[in-house]
Structures are given as C-alpha cells and as structure tokens.
Tab-separated table of N, CA and C in Angstrom:
chain	number	residue	atom	x	y	z
A	1	MET	N	-19.601	-5.812	22.994
A	1	MET	CA	-18.805	-6.107	21.812
A	1	MET	C	-19.639	-6.866	20.796
A	2	LEU	N	-19.260	-6.713	19.544
A	2	LEU	CA	-19.926	-7.443	18.474
A	2	LEU	C	-19.338	-8.844	18.356
A	3	ASP	N	-20.210	-9.799	18.260
A	3	ASP	CA	-19.676	-11.118	17.961
A	3	ASP	C	-19.649	-11.291	16.446
A	4	ILE	N	-19.141	-12.405	15.982
A	4	ILE	CA	-18.892	-12.590	14.548
A	4	ILE	C	-20.183	-12.635	13.737
A	5	SER	N	-21.269	-13.180	14.306
A	5	SER	CA	-22.523	-13.257	13.553
A	5	SER	C	-23.126	-11.868	13.355
A	6	GLN	N	-23.019	-11.001	14.360
A	6	GLN	CA	-23.511	-9.635	14.205
A	6	GLN	C	-22.679	-8.866	13.189
A	7	LEU	N	-21.396	-9.112	13.175
A	7	LEU	CA	-20.514	-8.457	12.214
A	7	LEU	C	-20.842	-8.890	10.794
A	8	ILE	N	-21.115	-10.171	10.606
A	8	ILE	CA	-21.476	-10.675	9.280
A	8	ILE	C	-22.806	-10.091	8.831
A	9	LYS	N	-23.793	-10.031	9.730
A	9	LYS	CA	-25.097	-9.456	9.388
A	9	LYS	C	-24.961	-7.982	9.019
A	10	ALA	N	-24.188	-7.236	9.786
A	10	ALA	CA	-23.991	-5.812	9.508
A	10	ALA	C	-23.261	-5.606	8.184
A	11	SER	N	-22.273	-6.429	7.902
A	11	SER	CA	-21.534	-6.324	6.645
A	11	SER	C	-22.418	-6.663	5.455
A	12	LEU	N	-23.235	-7.691	5.601
A	12	LEU	CA	-24.143	-8.081	4.521
A	12	LEU	C	-25.177	-6.990	4.264
A	13	ALA	N	-25.734	-6.425	5.320
A	13	ALA	CA	-26.700	-5.339	5.163
A	13	ALA	C	-26.055	-4.137	4.478
A	14	THR	N	-24.832	-3.827	4.860
A	14	THR	CA	-24.116	-2.713	4.243
A	14	THR	C	-23.902	-2.949	2.758
A	15	LEU	N	-23.477	-4.135	2.390
A	15	LEU	CA	-23.268	-4.463	0.974
A	15	LEU	C	-24.562	-4.381	0.178
A	16	ILE	N	-25.651	-4.852	0.755
A	16	ILE	CA	-26.939	-4.796	0.065
A	16	ILE	C	-27.364	-3.351	-0.164
A	17	PHE	N	-27.257	-2.518	0.883
A	17	PHE	CA	-27.661	-1.124	0.740
A	17	PHE	C	-26.750	-0.350	-0.202
A	18	VAL	N	-25.476	-0.650	-0.195
A	18	VAL	CA	-24.553	0.001	-1.128
A	18	VAL	C	-24.917	-0.370	-2.565
A	19	THR	N	-25.208	-1.637	-2.792
A	19	THR	CA	-25.580	-2.090	-4.134
A	19	THR	C	-26.865	-1.415	-4.604
A	20	ILE	N	-27.863	-1.398	-3.738
A	20	ILE	CA	-29.135	-0.750	-4.103
A	20	ILE	C	-28.913	0.733	-4.380
A	21	GLY	N	-28.154	1.401	-3.532
A	21	GLY	CA	-27.885	2.823	-3.727
A	21	GLY	C	-27.154	3.110	-5.025
A	22	LEU	N	-26.156	2.302	-5.344
A	22	LEU	CA	-25.408	2.504	-6.590
A	22	LEU	C	-26.270	2.248	-7.818
A	23	VAL	N	-27.122	1.252	-7.750
A	23	VAL	CA	-28.012	0.953	-8.881
A	23	VAL	C	-28.996	2.105	-9.099
A	24	VAL	N	-29.600	2.584	-8.030
A	24	VAL	CA	-30.536	3.707	-8.148
A	24	VAL	C	-29.818	4.944	-8.683
A	25	PHE	N	-28.632	5.207	-8.183
A	25	PHE	CA	-27.860	6.353	-8.645
A	25	PHE	C	-27.515	6.219	-10.131
A	26	ALA	N	-27.076	5.034	-10.548
A	26	ALA	CA	-26.706	4.819	-11.951
A	26	ALA	C	-27.910	4.983	-12.867
A	27	VAL	N	-29.046	4.437	-12.465
A	27	VAL	CA	-30.260	4.566	-13.281
A	27	VAL	C	-30.662	6.036	-13.400
A	28	ALA	N	-30.620	6.761	-12.299
A	28	ALA	CA	-30.968	8.180	-12.331
A	28	ALA	C	-30.005	8.968	-13.220
A	29	PHE	N	-28.731	8.654	-13.152
A	29	PHE	CA	-27.760	9.371	-13.984
A	29	PHE	C	-27.959	9.053	-15.468
A	30	VAL	N	-28.275	7.797	-15.793
A	30	VAL	CA	-28.549	7.437	-17.186
A	30	VAL	C	-29.780	8.180	-17.688
A	31	ILE	N	-30.796	8.292	-16.849
A	31	ILE	CA	-32.001	9.035	-17.241
A	31	ILE	C	-31.662	10.498	-17.503
A	32	ILE	N	-30.834	11.086	-16.653
A	32	ILE	CA	-30.441	12.489	-16.852
A	32	ILE	C	-29.711	12.661	-18.171
A	33	THR	N	-28.800	11.763	-18.487
A	33	THR	CA	-28.041	11.903	-19.740
A	33	THR	C	-28.919	11.654	-20.967
A	34	LYS	N	-29.937	10.805	-20.837
A	34	LYS	CA	-30.835	10.543	-21.972
A	34	LYS	C	-31.826	11.688	-22.181
A	35	VAL	N	-32.222	12.374	-21.121
A	35	VAL	CA	-33.221	13.433	-21.215
A	35	VAL	C	-32.641	14.700	-21.829
A	36	THR	N	-31.387	14.984	-21.564
A	36	THR	CA	-30.788	16.213	-22.086
A	36	THR	C	-30.619	16.125	-23.598
A	37	PRO	N	-30.892	17.209	-24.300
A	37	PRO	CA	-30.812	17.191	-25.768
A	37	PRO	C	-29.383	17.346	-26.311
A	38	PHE	N	-28.407	17.380	-25.449
A	38	PHE	CA	-27.018	17.552	-25.868
A	38	PHE	C	-26.139	16.575	-25.096
A	39	SER	N	-24.900	16.460	-25.512
A	39	SER	CA	-23.957	15.572	-24.850
A	39	SER	C	-23.369	16.269	-23.623
A	40	ILE	N	-23.658	15.731	-22.461
A	40	ILE	CA	-23.138	16.314	-21.231
A	40	ILE	C	-21.615	16.222	-21.211
A	41	ARG	N	-21.095	15.098	-21.640
A	41	ARG	CA	-19.630	14.910	-21.651
A	41	ARG	C	-18.949	15.949	-22.552
A	42	LYS	N	-19.492	16.152	-23.757
A	42	LYS	CA	-18.900	17.115	-24.683
A	42	LYS	C	-18.974	18.528	-24.112
A	43	GLU	N	-20.110	18.893	-23.552
A	43	GLU	CA	-20.273	20.240	-23.006
A	43	GLU	C	-19.294	20.521	-21.864
A	44	ILE	N	-19.098	19.541	-20.999
A	44	ILE	CA	-18.225	19.775	-19.841
A	44	ILE	C	-16.754	19.664	-20.222
A	45	GLU	N	-16.387	18.614	-20.974
A	45	GLU	CA	-14.972	18.379	-21.276
A	45	GLU	C	-14.439	19.277	-22.382
A	46	GLU	N	-15.134	19.316	-23.510
A	46	GLU	CA	-14.594	20.043	-24.663
A	46	GLU	C	-14.924	21.528	-24.631
A	47	ASP	N	-16.177	21.858	-24.285
A	47	ASP	CA	-16.604	23.255	-24.315
A	47	ASP	C	-16.369	23.979	-22.993
A	48	GLN	N	-15.875	23.259	-21.976
A	48	GLN	CA	-15.569	23.851	-20.668
A	48	GLN	C	-16.773	24.589	-20.073
A	49	ASN	N	-17.943	23.960	-20.144
A	49	ASN	CA	-19.175	24.559	-19.636
A	49	ASN	C	-19.233	24.374	-18.115
A	50	THR	N	-18.739	25.363	-17.398
A	50	THR	CA	-18.663	25.292	-15.938
A	50	THR	C	-20.048	25.286	-15.304
A	51	ALA	N	-20.979	26.048	-15.861
A	51	ALA	CA	-22.327	26.103	-15.302
A	51	ALA	C	-22.996	24.730	-15.349
A	52	LEU	N	-22.840	24.026	-16.455
A	52	LEU	CA	-23.423	22.694	-16.570
A	52	LEU	C	-22.759	21.729	-15.598
A	53	ALA	N	-21.454	21.848	-15.424
A	53	ALA	CA	-20.749	20.989	-14.473
A	53	ALA	C	-21.257	21.213	-13.053
A	54	ILE	N	-21.537	22.458	-12.696
A	54	ILE	CA	-22.069	22.755	-11.375
A	54	ILE	C	-23.470	22.175	-11.216
A	55	VAL	N	-24.292	22.289	-12.235
A	55	VAL	CA	-25.652	21.745	-12.179
A	55	VAL	C	-25.617	20.224	-12.053
A	56	ILE	N	-24.807	19.562	-12.852
A	56	ILE	CA	-24.708	18.096	-12.791
A	56	ILE	C	-24.154	17.667	-11.426
A	57	GLY	N	-23.164	18.382	-10.924
A	57	GLY	CA	-22.637	18.076	-9.593
A	57	GLY	C	-23.697	18.237	-8.521
A	58	SER	N	-24.525	19.258	-8.645
A	58	SER	CA	-25.614	19.465	-7.692
A	58	SER	C	-26.638	18.345	-7.760
A	59	VAL	N	-26.948	17.900	-8.964
A	59	VAL	CA	-27.882	16.787	-9.134
A	59	VAL	C	-27.307	15.519	-8.505
A	60	ILE	N	-26.025	15.278	-8.718
A	60	ILE	CA	-25.379	14.097	-8.140
A	60	ILE	C	-25.432	14.155	-6.614
A	61	LEU	N	-25.115	15.310	-6.040
A	61	LEU	CA	-25.180	15.450	-4.580
A	61	LEU	C	-26.605	15.272	-4.068
A	62	GLY	N	-27.567	15.860	-4.760
A	62	GLY	CA	-28.960	15.719	-4.348
A	62	GLY	C	-29.423	14.276	-4.379
A	63	LEU	N	-29.087	13.570	-5.455
A	63	LEU	CA	-29.444	12.149	-5.547
A	63	LEU	C	-28.775	11.349	-4.436
A	64	SER	N	-27.526	11.650	-4.176
A	64	SER	CA	-26.799	10.925	-3.133
A	64	SER	C	-27.427	11.139	-1.769
A	65	TRP	N	-27.835	12.379	-1.466
A	65	TRP	CA	-28.460	12.657	-0.170
A	65	TRP	C	-29.812	11.961	-0.045
A	66	ILE	N	-30.587	11.941	-1.134
A	66	ILE	CA	-31.882	11.278	-1.103
A	66	ILE	C	-31.713	9.786	-0.892
A	67	ILE	N	-30.775	9.177	-1.612
A	67	ILE	CA	-30.531	7.738	-1.470
A	67	ILE	C	-30.049	7.426	-0.057
A	68	ALA	N	-29.136	8.242	0.468
A	68	ALA	CA	-28.622	8.016	1.825
A	68	ALA	C	-29.741	8.147	2.855
A	69	ALA	N	-30.612	9.120	2.679
A	69	ALA	CA	-31.721	9.289	3.631
A	69	ALA	C	-32.690	8.116	3.540
A	70	ALA	N	-32.936	7.623	2.339
A	70	ALA	CA	-33.841	6.483	2.176
A	70	ALA	C	-33.250	5.225	2.814
A	71	ILE	N	-31.971	5.041	2.682
A	71	ILE	CA	-31.327	3.869	3.271
A	71	ILE	C	-31.277	3.993	4.792
A	72	HIS	N	-31.012	5.186	5.273
A	72	HIS	CA	-30.893	5.388	6.718
A	72	HIS	C	-32.225	5.172	7.420
A	73	GLY	N	-33.304	5.526	6.737
A	73	GLY	CA	-34.634	5.303	7.331
A	73	GLY	C	-35.158	6.544	7.844
C-alpha cells in the first residue's frame, strides 16, 4: 500500500509533469498559429474548412503523443 508521503510525491510529480506538458503544448500551438499566413479560427469556424480542422486536430494529437512519451520516459 502507498503511505501518505508516497502519495504526496506521486501527486506532486504528476502536477509538475502536467504543467510542463501543458506549457509545451501551448507554446507549440501558438507557434503553429503564428506561422500560418491565415487565421485558423476564421477558416475553421466561419469558412467551415474541414480539411484544416483535420490537419490541426492531427497536429494536436501528434504533439500530445510526443509530450506524453517524453514524460513517460
């Protein structure tokens, strides 16, 4: 069984890795939106650009898998 100190250490490690992962993800997403020559929000919401939505979703999933693999070790 886990005692309270192990639980606190595991919770703290989880919070640290979640924070690092979210920061890396946010920075990567900001870079993607700055690099594109058009507004991603306008293309997806107003123009109903399904292809762009699929590409952005794929990028998000790819980034998430890379971050998760880096955290997992």
